[in-house]
Backbone atoms as SQL, in Angstrom:
CREATE TABLE atoms (id INTEGER PRIMARY KEY, chain TEXT, resi INTEGER, resn TEXT, atom TEXT, x REAL, y REAL, z REAL);
INSERT INTO atoms VALUES
  (1, 'A', 1, 'GLY', 'N', 94.879, 99.502, 106.691),
  (2, 'A', 1, 'GLY', 'CA', 94.893, 98.183, 105.592),
  (3, 'A', 1, 'GLY', 'C', 96.212, 97.394, 105.486),
  (4, 'A', 2, 'GLY', 'N', 96.132, 96.431, 104.819),
  (5, 'A', 2, 'GLY', 'CA', 97.479, 95.799, 104.527),
  (6, 'A', 2, 'GLY', 'C', 97.907, 95.815, 102.924),
  (7, 'A', 3, 'TYR', 'N', 99.273, 96.003, 102.856),
  (8, 'A', 3, 'TYR', 'CA', 99.718, 96.409, 101.573),
  (9, 'A', 3, 'TYR', 'C', 100.940, 95.606, 101.284),
  (10, 'A', 4, 'LYS', 'N', 101.147, 95.249, 100.032),
  (11, 'A', 4, 'LYS', 'CA', 102.531, 94.513, 99.610),
  (12, 'A', 4, 'LYS', 'C', 103.100, 95.289, 98.487),
  (13, 'A', 5, 'TRP', 'N', 104.541, 95.246, 98.254),
  (14, 'A', 5, 'TRP', 'CA', 105.140, 96.049, 97.311),
  (15, 'A', 5, 'TRP', 'C', 105.242, 95.268, 96.162),
  (16, 'A', 6, 'ASP', 'N', 104.999, 95.772, 95.041),
  (17, 'A', 6, 'ASP', 'CA', 104.958, 95.105, 93.676),
  (18, 'A', 6, 'ASP', 'C', 106.028, 95.618, 92.920),
  (19, 'A', 7, 'ALA', 'N', 107.056, 94.826, 92.896),
  (20, 'A', 7, 'ALA', 'CA', 108.352, 95.303, 92.111),
  (21, 'A', 7, 'ALA', 'C', 108.074, 95.636, 90.723),
  (22, 'A', 8, 'GLY', 'N', 107.264, 94.763, 90.093),
  (23, 'A', 8, 'GLY', 'CA', 107.087, 94.883, 88.736),
  (24, 'A', 8, 'GLY', 'C', 106.194, 96.129, 88.363),
  (25, 'A', 9, 'GLN', 'N', 105.357, 96.535, 89.325),
  (26, 'A', 9, 'GLN', 'CA', 104.476, 97.656, 88.985),
  (27, 'A', 9, 'GLN', 'C', 105.098, 99.029, 89.705),
  (28, 'A', 10, 'ASN', 'N', 106.200, 98.654, 90.688),
  (29, 'A', 10, 'ASN', 'CA', 106.557, 99.862, 91.255),
  (30, 'A', 10, 'ASN', 'C', 105.839, 100.553, 92.237),
  (31, 'A', 11, 'LYS', 'N', 104.983, 99.713, 92.802),
  (32, 'A', 11, 'LYS', 'CA', 104.029, 100.561, 93.611),
  (33, 'A', 11, 'LYS', 'C', 103.433, 99.518, 94.833),
  (34, 'A', 12, 'TRP', 'N', 102.786, 99.986, 95.768),
  (35, 'A', 12, 'TRP', 'CA', 102.227, 99.337, 96.707),
  (36, 'A', 12, 'TRP', 'C', 100.821, 98.915, 96.288),
  (37, 'A', 13, 'ILE', 'N', 100.435, 97.569, 96.659),
  (38, 'A', 13, 'ILE', 'CA', 99.319, 97.052, 96.136),
  (39, 'A', 13, 'ILE', 'C', 98.347, 96.648, 97.565),
  (40, 'A', 14, 'GLN', 'N', 97.135, 97.082, 97.596),
  (41, 'A', 14, 'GLN', 'CA', 96.275, 96.727, 98.946),
  (42, 'A', 14, 'GLN', 'C', 95.857, 95.405, 98.675),
  (43, 'A', 15, 'ILE', 'N', 96.095, 94.707, 99.730),
  (44, 'A', 15, 'ILE', 'CA', 95.689, 93.275, 99.892),
  (45, 'A', 15, 'ILE', 'C', 94.560, 92.802, 100.845),
  (46, 'A', 16, 'ALA', 'N', 93.901, 93.828, 101.560),
  (47, 'A', 16, 'ALA', 'CA', 93.026, 93.487, 102.273),
  (48, 'A', 16, 'ALA', 'C', 91.683, 94.250, 101.557),
  (49, 'A', 17, 'THR', 'N', 91.134, 93.577, 100.447),
  (50, 'A', 17, 'THR', 'CA', 89.967, 94.165, 99.656),
  (51, 'A', 17, 'THR', 'C', 88.966, 93.222, 99.726),
  (52, 'A', 18, 'THR', 'N', 87.598, 93.545, 99.282),
  (53, 'A', 18, 'THR', 'CA', 86.442, 92.687, 99.381),
  (54, 'A', 18, 'THR', 'C', 86.803, 91.631, 98.277),
  (55, 'A', 19, 'GLU', 'N', 87.684, 92.074, 97.185),
  (56, 'A', 19, 'GLU', 'CA', 87.761, 91.091, 96.308),
  (57, 'A', 19, 'GLU', 'C', 88.890, 90.032, 96.413),
  (58, 'A', 20, 'ARG', 'N', 89.666, 90.184, 97.379),
  (59, 'A', 20, 'ARG', 'CA', 90.610, 89.297, 97.930),
  (60, 'A', 20, 'ARG', 'C', 90.159, 88.388, 99.009),
  (61, 'A', 21, 'LEU', 'N', 89.281, 88.965, 99.966),
  (62, 'A', 21, 'LEU', 'CA', 88.982, 88.333, 101.133),
  (63, 'A', 21, 'LEU', 'C', 87.674, 87.509, 100.862),
  (64, 'A', 22, 'PRO', 'N', 87.496, 86.352, 101.560),
  (65, 'A', 22, 'PRO', 'CA', 86.179, 85.574, 101.268),
  (66, 'A', 22, 'PRO', 'C', 85.115, 86.449, 101.663),
  (67, 'A', 23, 'GLU', 'N', 84.036, 86.126, 100.920),
  (68, 'A', 23, 'GLU', 'CA', 82.675, 86.820, 101.100),
  (69, 'A', 23, 'GLU', 'C', 82.335, 86.807, 102.493),
  (70, 'A', 24, 'GLY', 'N', 81.824, 87.839, 102.851),
  (71, 'A', 24, 'GLY', 'CA', 81.174, 88.219, 104.234),
  (72, 'A', 24, 'GLY', 'C', 82.268, 88.544, 105.165),
  (73, 'A', 25, 'SER', 'N', 83.522, 88.591, 104.746),
  (74, 'A', 25, 'SER', 'CA', 84.608, 88.958, 105.811),
  (75, 'A', 25, 'SER', 'C', 84.372, 90.425, 105.920),
  (76, 'A', 26, 'LEU', 'N', 84.012, 91.279, 105.396),
  (77, 'A', 26, 'LEU', 'CA', 83.914, 92.787, 105.888),
  (78, 'A', 26, 'LEU', 'C', 82.313, 93.228, 106.160),
  (79, 'A', 27, 'GLY', 'N', 82.352, 93.758, 107.226),
  (80, 'A', 27, 'GLY', 'CA', 81.096, 94.102, 107.742),
  (81, 'A', 27, 'GLY', 'C', 81.110, 95.327, 108.835),
  (82, 'A', 28, 'PHE', 'N', 80.270, 94.876, 109.853),
  (83, 'A', 28, 'PHE', 'CA', 80.533, 95.992, 111.033),
  (84, 'A', 28, 'PHE', 'C', 81.998, 96.478, 111.351),
  (85, 'A', 29, 'PHE', 'N', 82.840, 95.538, 111.320),
  (86, 'A', 29, 'PHE', 'CA', 84.120, 95.879, 111.736),
  (87, 'A', 29, 'PHE', 'C', 85.009, 96.087, 110.692),
  (88, 'A', 30, 'GLU', 'N', 84.634, 96.468, 109.567),
  (89, 'A', 30, 'GLU', 'CA', 85.396, 96.541, 108.194),
  (90, 'A', 30, 'GLU', 'C', 86.566, 97.685, 108.480),
  (91, 'A', 31, 'TYR', 'N', 86.331, 98.504, 109.431),
  (92, 'A', 31, 'TYR', 'CA', 87.342, 99.711, 109.682),
  (93, 'A', 31, 'TYR', 'C', 88.337, 99.317, 110.700),
  (94, 'A', 32, 'ASP', 'N', 88.263, 98.331, 111.148),
  (95, 'A', 32, 'ASP', 'CA', 89.354, 97.937, 112.106),
  (96, 'A', 32, 'ASP', 'C', 90.627, 97.830, 111.503),
  (97, 'A', 33, 'GLY', 'N', 90.815, 97.302, 110.321),
  (98, 'A', 33, 'GLY', 'CA', 92.033, 97.318, 109.420),
  (99, 'A', 33, 'GLY', 'C', 92.815, 96.030, 109.854),
  (100, 'A', 34, 'VAL', 'N', 94.005, 95.912, 109.292),
  (101, 'A', 34, 'VAL', 'CA', 94.881, 94.887, 109.459),
  (102, 'A', 34, 'VAL', 'C', 95.718, 94.913, 110.671),
  (103, 'A', 35, 'SER', 'N', 95.672, 94.124, 111.799),
  (104, 'A', 35, 'SER', 'CA', 96.533, 94.345, 113.052),
  (105, 'A', 35, 'SER', 'C', 97.957, 93.905, 112.889),
  (106, 'A', 36, 'SER', 'N', 97.978, 92.423, 111.890),
  (107, 'A', 36, 'SER', 'CA', 99.290, 91.841, 111.821),
  (108, 'A', 36, 'SER', 'C', 99.371, 91.348, 110.479),
  (109, 'A', 37, 'LEU', 'N', 100.569, 91.308, 109.949),
  (110, 'A', 37, 'LEU', 'CA', 100.603, 90.712, 108.687),
  (111, 'A', 37, 'LEU', 'C', 102.154, 90.018, 108.624),
  (112, 'A', 38, 'VAL', 'N', 102.146, 88.743, 108.475),
  (113, 'A', 38, 'VAL', 'CA', 103.552, 88.022, 108.689),
  (114, 'A', 38, 'VAL', 'C', 103.646, 86.977, 107.387),
  (115, 'A', 39, 'SER', 'N', 104.768, 87.003, 106.788),
  (116, 'A', 39, 'SER', 'CA', 104.995, 85.937, 105.753),
  (117, 'A', 39, 'SER', 'C', 105.731, 84.672, 106.210),
  (118, 'A', 40, 'ALA', 'N', 105.496, 83.530, 105.683),
  (119, 'A', 40, 'ALA', 'CA', 106.224, 82.292, 106.289),
  (120, 'A', 40, 'ALA', 'C', 107.738, 82.508, 105.837),
  (121, 'A', 41, 'ARG', 'N', 108.565, 81.768, 106.793),
  (122, 'A', 41, 'ARG', 'CA', 109.762, 81.992, 106.447),
  (123, 'A', 41, 'ARG', 'C', 110.503, 81.144, 105.178),
  (124, 'A', 42, 'LYS', 'N', 109.722, 80.060, 105.147),
  (125, 'A', 42, 'LYS', 'CA', 110.376, 79.074, 104.108),
  (126, 'A', 42, 'LYS', 'C', 109.389, 79.048, 102.727),
  (127, 'A', 43, 'ASP', 'N', 108.284, 79.794, 102.760),
  (128, 'A', 43, 'ASP', 'CA', 107.515, 79.889, 101.632),
  (129, 'A', 43, 'ASP', 'C', 107.061, 81.353, 101.393),
  (130, 'A', 44, 'LYS', 'N', 107.550, 81.925, 100.424),
  (131, 'A', 44, 'LYS', 'CA', 107.465, 83.264, 100.283),
  (132, 'A', 44, 'LYS', 'C', 105.682, 83.450, 99.727),
  (133, 'A', 45, 'ASN', 'N', 105.228, 82.392, 99.364),
  (134, 'A', 45, 'ASN', 'CA', 103.724, 82.755, 98.864),
  (135, 'A', 45, 'ASN', 'C', 102.758, 82.532, 100.041),
  (136, 'A', 46, 'ARG', 'N', 103.320, 81.982, 101.214),
  (137, 'A', 46, 'ARG', 'CA', 102.431, 81.680, 102.357),
  (138, 'A', 46, 'ARG', 'C', 102.372, 82.930, 103.054),
  (139, 'A', 47, 'VAL', 'N', 101.372, 83.566, 103.403),
  (140, 'A', 47, 'VAL', 'CA', 101.207, 84.898, 104.261),
  (141, 'A', 47, 'VAL', 'C', 99.845, 84.806, 105.102),
  (142, 'A', 48, 'TYR', 'N', 100.197, 85.227, 106.534),
  (143, 'A', 48, 'TYR', 'CA', 99.138, 85.280, 107.440),
  (144, 'A', 48, 'TYR', 'C', 98.776, 86.510, 107.806),
  (145, 'A', 49, 'MET', 'N', 97.467, 86.847, 108.008),
  (146, 'A', 49, 'MET', 'CA', 96.899, 88.134, 108.366),
  (147, 'A', 49, 'MET', 'C', 96.005, 87.936, 109.572),
  (148, 'A', 50, 'ALA', 'N', 96.211, 88.877, 110.480),
  (149, 'A', 50, 'ALA', 'CA', 95.089, 89.126, 111.505),
  (150, 'A', 50, 'ALA', 'C', 94.352, 90.130, 111.174),
  (151, 'A', 51, 'PHE', 'N', 93.090, 90.071, 110.994),
  (152, 'A', 51, 'PHE', 'CA', 92.068, 91.017, 110.562),
  (153, 'A', 51, 'PHE', 'C', 90.693, 90.961, 111.313),
  (154, 'A', 52, 'CYS', 'N', 90.298, 91.954, 111.786),
  (155, 'A', 52, 'CYS', 'CA', 89.062, 91.719, 112.632),
  (156, 'A', 52, 'CYS', 'C', 88.888, 90.500, 113.509),
  (157, 'A', 53, 'GLY', 'N', 89.918, 90.218, 114.104),
  (158, 'A', 53, 'GLY', 'CA', 89.826, 88.968, 115.140),
  (159, 'A', 53, 'GLY', 'C', 89.935, 87.667, 114.410),
  (160, 'A', 54, 'THR', 'N', 90.316, 87.570, 113.015),
  (161, 'A', 54, 'THR', 'CA', 90.231, 86.265, 112.357),
  (162, 'A', 54, 'THR', 'C', 91.677, 86.231, 111.716),
  (163, 'A', 55, 'LEU', 'N', 92.167, 85.070, 111.716),
  (164, 'A', 55, 'LEU', 'CA', 93.426, 84.758, 111.192),
  (165, 'A', 55, 'LEU', 'C', 93.162, 84.060, 109.862),
  (166, 'A', 56, 'TYR', 'N', 93.618, 84.987, 108.711),
  (167, 'A', 56, 'TYR', 'CA', 93.418, 84.524, 107.396),
  (168, 'A', 56, 'TYR', 'C', 94.871, 84.313, 106.824),
  (169, 'A', 57, 'THR', 'N', 94.621, 83.161, 106.010),
  (170, 'A', 57, 'THR', 'CA', 95.786, 82.633, 105.493),
  (171, 'A', 57, 'THR', 'C', 95.627, 82.790, 103.869),
  (172, 'A', 58, 'SER', 'N', 97.051, 83.076, 103.232),
  (173, 'A', 58, 'SER', 'CA', 97.025, 83.118, 101.896),
  (174, 'A', 58, 'SER', 'C', 98.178, 82.085, 101.138),
  (175, 'A', 59, 'ASP', 'N', 98.066, 81.506, 100.295),
  (176, 'A', 59, 'ASP', 'CA', 99.110, 80.467, 99.701),
  (177, 'A', 59, 'ASP', 'C', 99.513, 81.134, 98.306),
  (178, 'A', 60, 'ASP', 'N', 98.887, 82.270, 98.023),
  (179, 'A', 60, 'ASP', 'CA', 99.361, 82.875, 96.605),
  (180, 'A', 60, 'ASP', 'C', 99.854, 84.276, 96.844),
  (181, 'A', 61, 'ALA', 'N', 100.895, 84.435, 97.844),
  (182, 'A', 61, 'ALA', 'CA', 101.032, 85.649, 98.061),
  (183, 'A', 61, 'ALA', 'C', 100.233, 86.968, 98.193),
  (184, 'A', 62, 'ALA', 'N', 99.303, 86.533, 98.961),
  (185, 'A', 62, 'ALA', 'CA', 98.183, 87.638, 99.342),
  (186, 'A', 62, 'ALA', 'C', 97.107, 87.949, 98.348),
  (187, 'A', 63, 'GLU', 'N', 97.117, 87.300, 97.185),
  (188, 'A', 63, 'GLU', 'CA', 96.046, 87.287, 96.035),
  (189, 'A', 63, 'GLU', 'C', 94.703, 87.093, 96.376),
  (190, 'A', 64, 'THR', 'N', 94.734, 85.951, 97.151),
  (191, 'A', 64, 'THR', 'CA', 93.487, 85.615, 97.830),
  (192, 'A', 64, 'THR', 'C', 93.557, 85.051, 99.296),
  (193, 'A', 65, 'TRP', 'N', 92.764, 85.115, 99.960),
  (194, 'A', 65, 'TRP', 'CA', 92.717, 84.845, 101.536),
  (195, 'A', 65, 'TRP', 'C', 91.612, 83.991, 101.740),
  (196, 'A', 66, 'ARG', 'N', 91.831, 83.016, 102.760),
  (197, 'A', 66, 'ARG', 'CA', 90.852, 82.142, 103.395),
  (198, 'A', 66, 'ARG', 'C', 90.936, 82.352, 104.928),
  (199, 'A', 67, 'ALA', 'N', 89.682, 82.104, 105.535),
  (200, 'A', 67, 'ALA', 'CA', 89.657, 82.277, 107.020),
  (201, 'A', 67, 'ALA', 'C', 89.301, 80.926, 107.609),
  (202, 'A', 68, 'PRO', 'N', 90.347, 80.308, 107.888),
  (203, 'A', 68, 'PRO', 'CA', 90.296, 78.807, 108.689),
  (204, 'A', 68, 'PRO', 'C', 89.397, 78.885, 109.878),
  (205, 'A', 69, 'GLU', 'N', 89.681, 80.057, 110.730),
  (206, 'A', 69, 'GLU', 'CA', 89.366, 79.922, 112.280),
  (207, 'A', 69, 'GLU', 'C', 89.265, 81.331, 112.725),
  (208, 'A', 70, 'SER', 'N', 88.584, 81.561, 113.784),
  (209, 'A', 70, 'SER', 'CA', 88.447, 82.784, 114.457),
  (210, 'A', 70, 'SER', 'C', 89.468, 82.486, 115.585),
  (211, 'A', 71, 'VAL', 'N', 90.228, 83.572, 115.723),
  (212, 'A', 71, 'VAL', 'CA', 91.149, 83.598, 116.870),
  (213, 'A', 71, 'VAL', 'C', 90.930, 84.397, 118.009),
  (214, 'A', 72, 'GLY', 'N', 89.761, 85.305, 117.956),
  (215, 'A', 72, 'GLY', 'CA', 89.401, 85.943, 119.012),
  (216, 'A', 72, 'GLY', 'C', 90.053, 87.003, 119.518),
  (217, 'A', 73, 'GLY', 'N', 91.045, 87.553, 118.795),
  (218, 'A', 73, 'GLY', 'CA', 92.200, 88.503, 118.949),
  (219, 'A', 73, 'GLY', 'C', 92.491, 89.133, 117.643),
  (220, 'A', 74, 'THR', 'N', 93.490, 90.131, 117.801),
  (221, 'A', 74, 'THR', 'CA', 94.167, 90.549, 116.582),
  (222, 'A', 74, 'THR', 'C', 95.480, 90.767, 116.515),
  (223, 'A', 75, 'ASN', 'N', 96.284, 90.117, 117.369),
  (224, 'A', 75, 'ASN', 'CA', 97.662, 90.197, 117.416),
  (225, 'A', 75, 'ASN', 'C', 98.119, 88.862, 116.766),
  (226, 'A', 76, 'LEU', 'N', 99.215, 88.886, 115.905),
  (227, 'A', 76, 'LEU', 'CA', 99.828, 87.699, 115.391),
  (228, 'A', 76, 'LEU', 'C', 101.260, 87.894, 115.565),
  (229, 'A', 77, 'TYR', 'N', 101.753, 86.858, 116.175),
  (230, 'A', 77, 'TYR', 'CA', 103.190, 86.668, 116.246),
  (231, 'A', 77, 'TYR', 'C', 103.884, 85.414, 115.595),
  (232, 'A', 78, 'MET', 'N', 104.925, 85.524, 114.982),
  (233, 'A', 78, 'MET', 'CA', 105.512, 84.405, 114.503),
  (234, 'A', 78, 'MET', 'C', 107.116, 84.395, 114.836),
  (235, 'A', 79, 'ASP', 'N', 107.566, 83.252, 115.193),
  (236, 'A', 79, 'ASP', 'CA', 108.837, 83.095, 115.566),
  (237, 'A', 79, 'ASP', 'C', 109.905, 82.890, 114.206),
  (238, 'A', 80, 'PRO', 'N', 110.584, 83.766, 113.927),
  (239, 'A', 80, 'PRO', 'CA', 111.140, 83.842, 112.749),
  (240, 'A', 80, 'PRO', 'C', 112.298, 82.650, 112.640),
  (241, 'A', 81, 'ASN', 'N', 112.510, 82.120, 113.679),
  (242, 'A', 81, 'ASN', 'CA', 113.555, 80.948, 113.912),
  (243, 'A', 81, 'ASN', 'C', 112.830, 79.433, 113.882),
  (244, 'A', 82, 'ALA', 'N', 111.531, 79.658, 113.883),
  (245, 'A', 82, 'ALA', 'CA', 110.529, 78.158, 113.964),
  (246, 'A', 82, 'ALA', 'C', 110.676, 77.583, 112.583),
  (247, 'A', 83, 'ARG', 'N', 110.775, 76.146, 112.429),
  (248, 'A', 83, 'ARG', 'CA', 111.074, 75.485, 111.327),
  (249, 'A', 83, 'ARG', 'C', 109.550, 74.874, 110.828);
């Protein structure tokens, strides 16, 4: 799964849950888990997650996710020097 540190609660919070992911995101492959998790360099609230072959994005620091497209894979790479 994917987790983020919550300094206010002083604990790790699971971010790949049925409550946070779009409806229907979990199914046959629900145990594949999160393969990549990357935050945007210039926007701490923008997060990308590769999960079960789909690229999910979040604009609220992983509170909620949307699945704009299927990427057909599970690895996500981001250039930290990209603008």
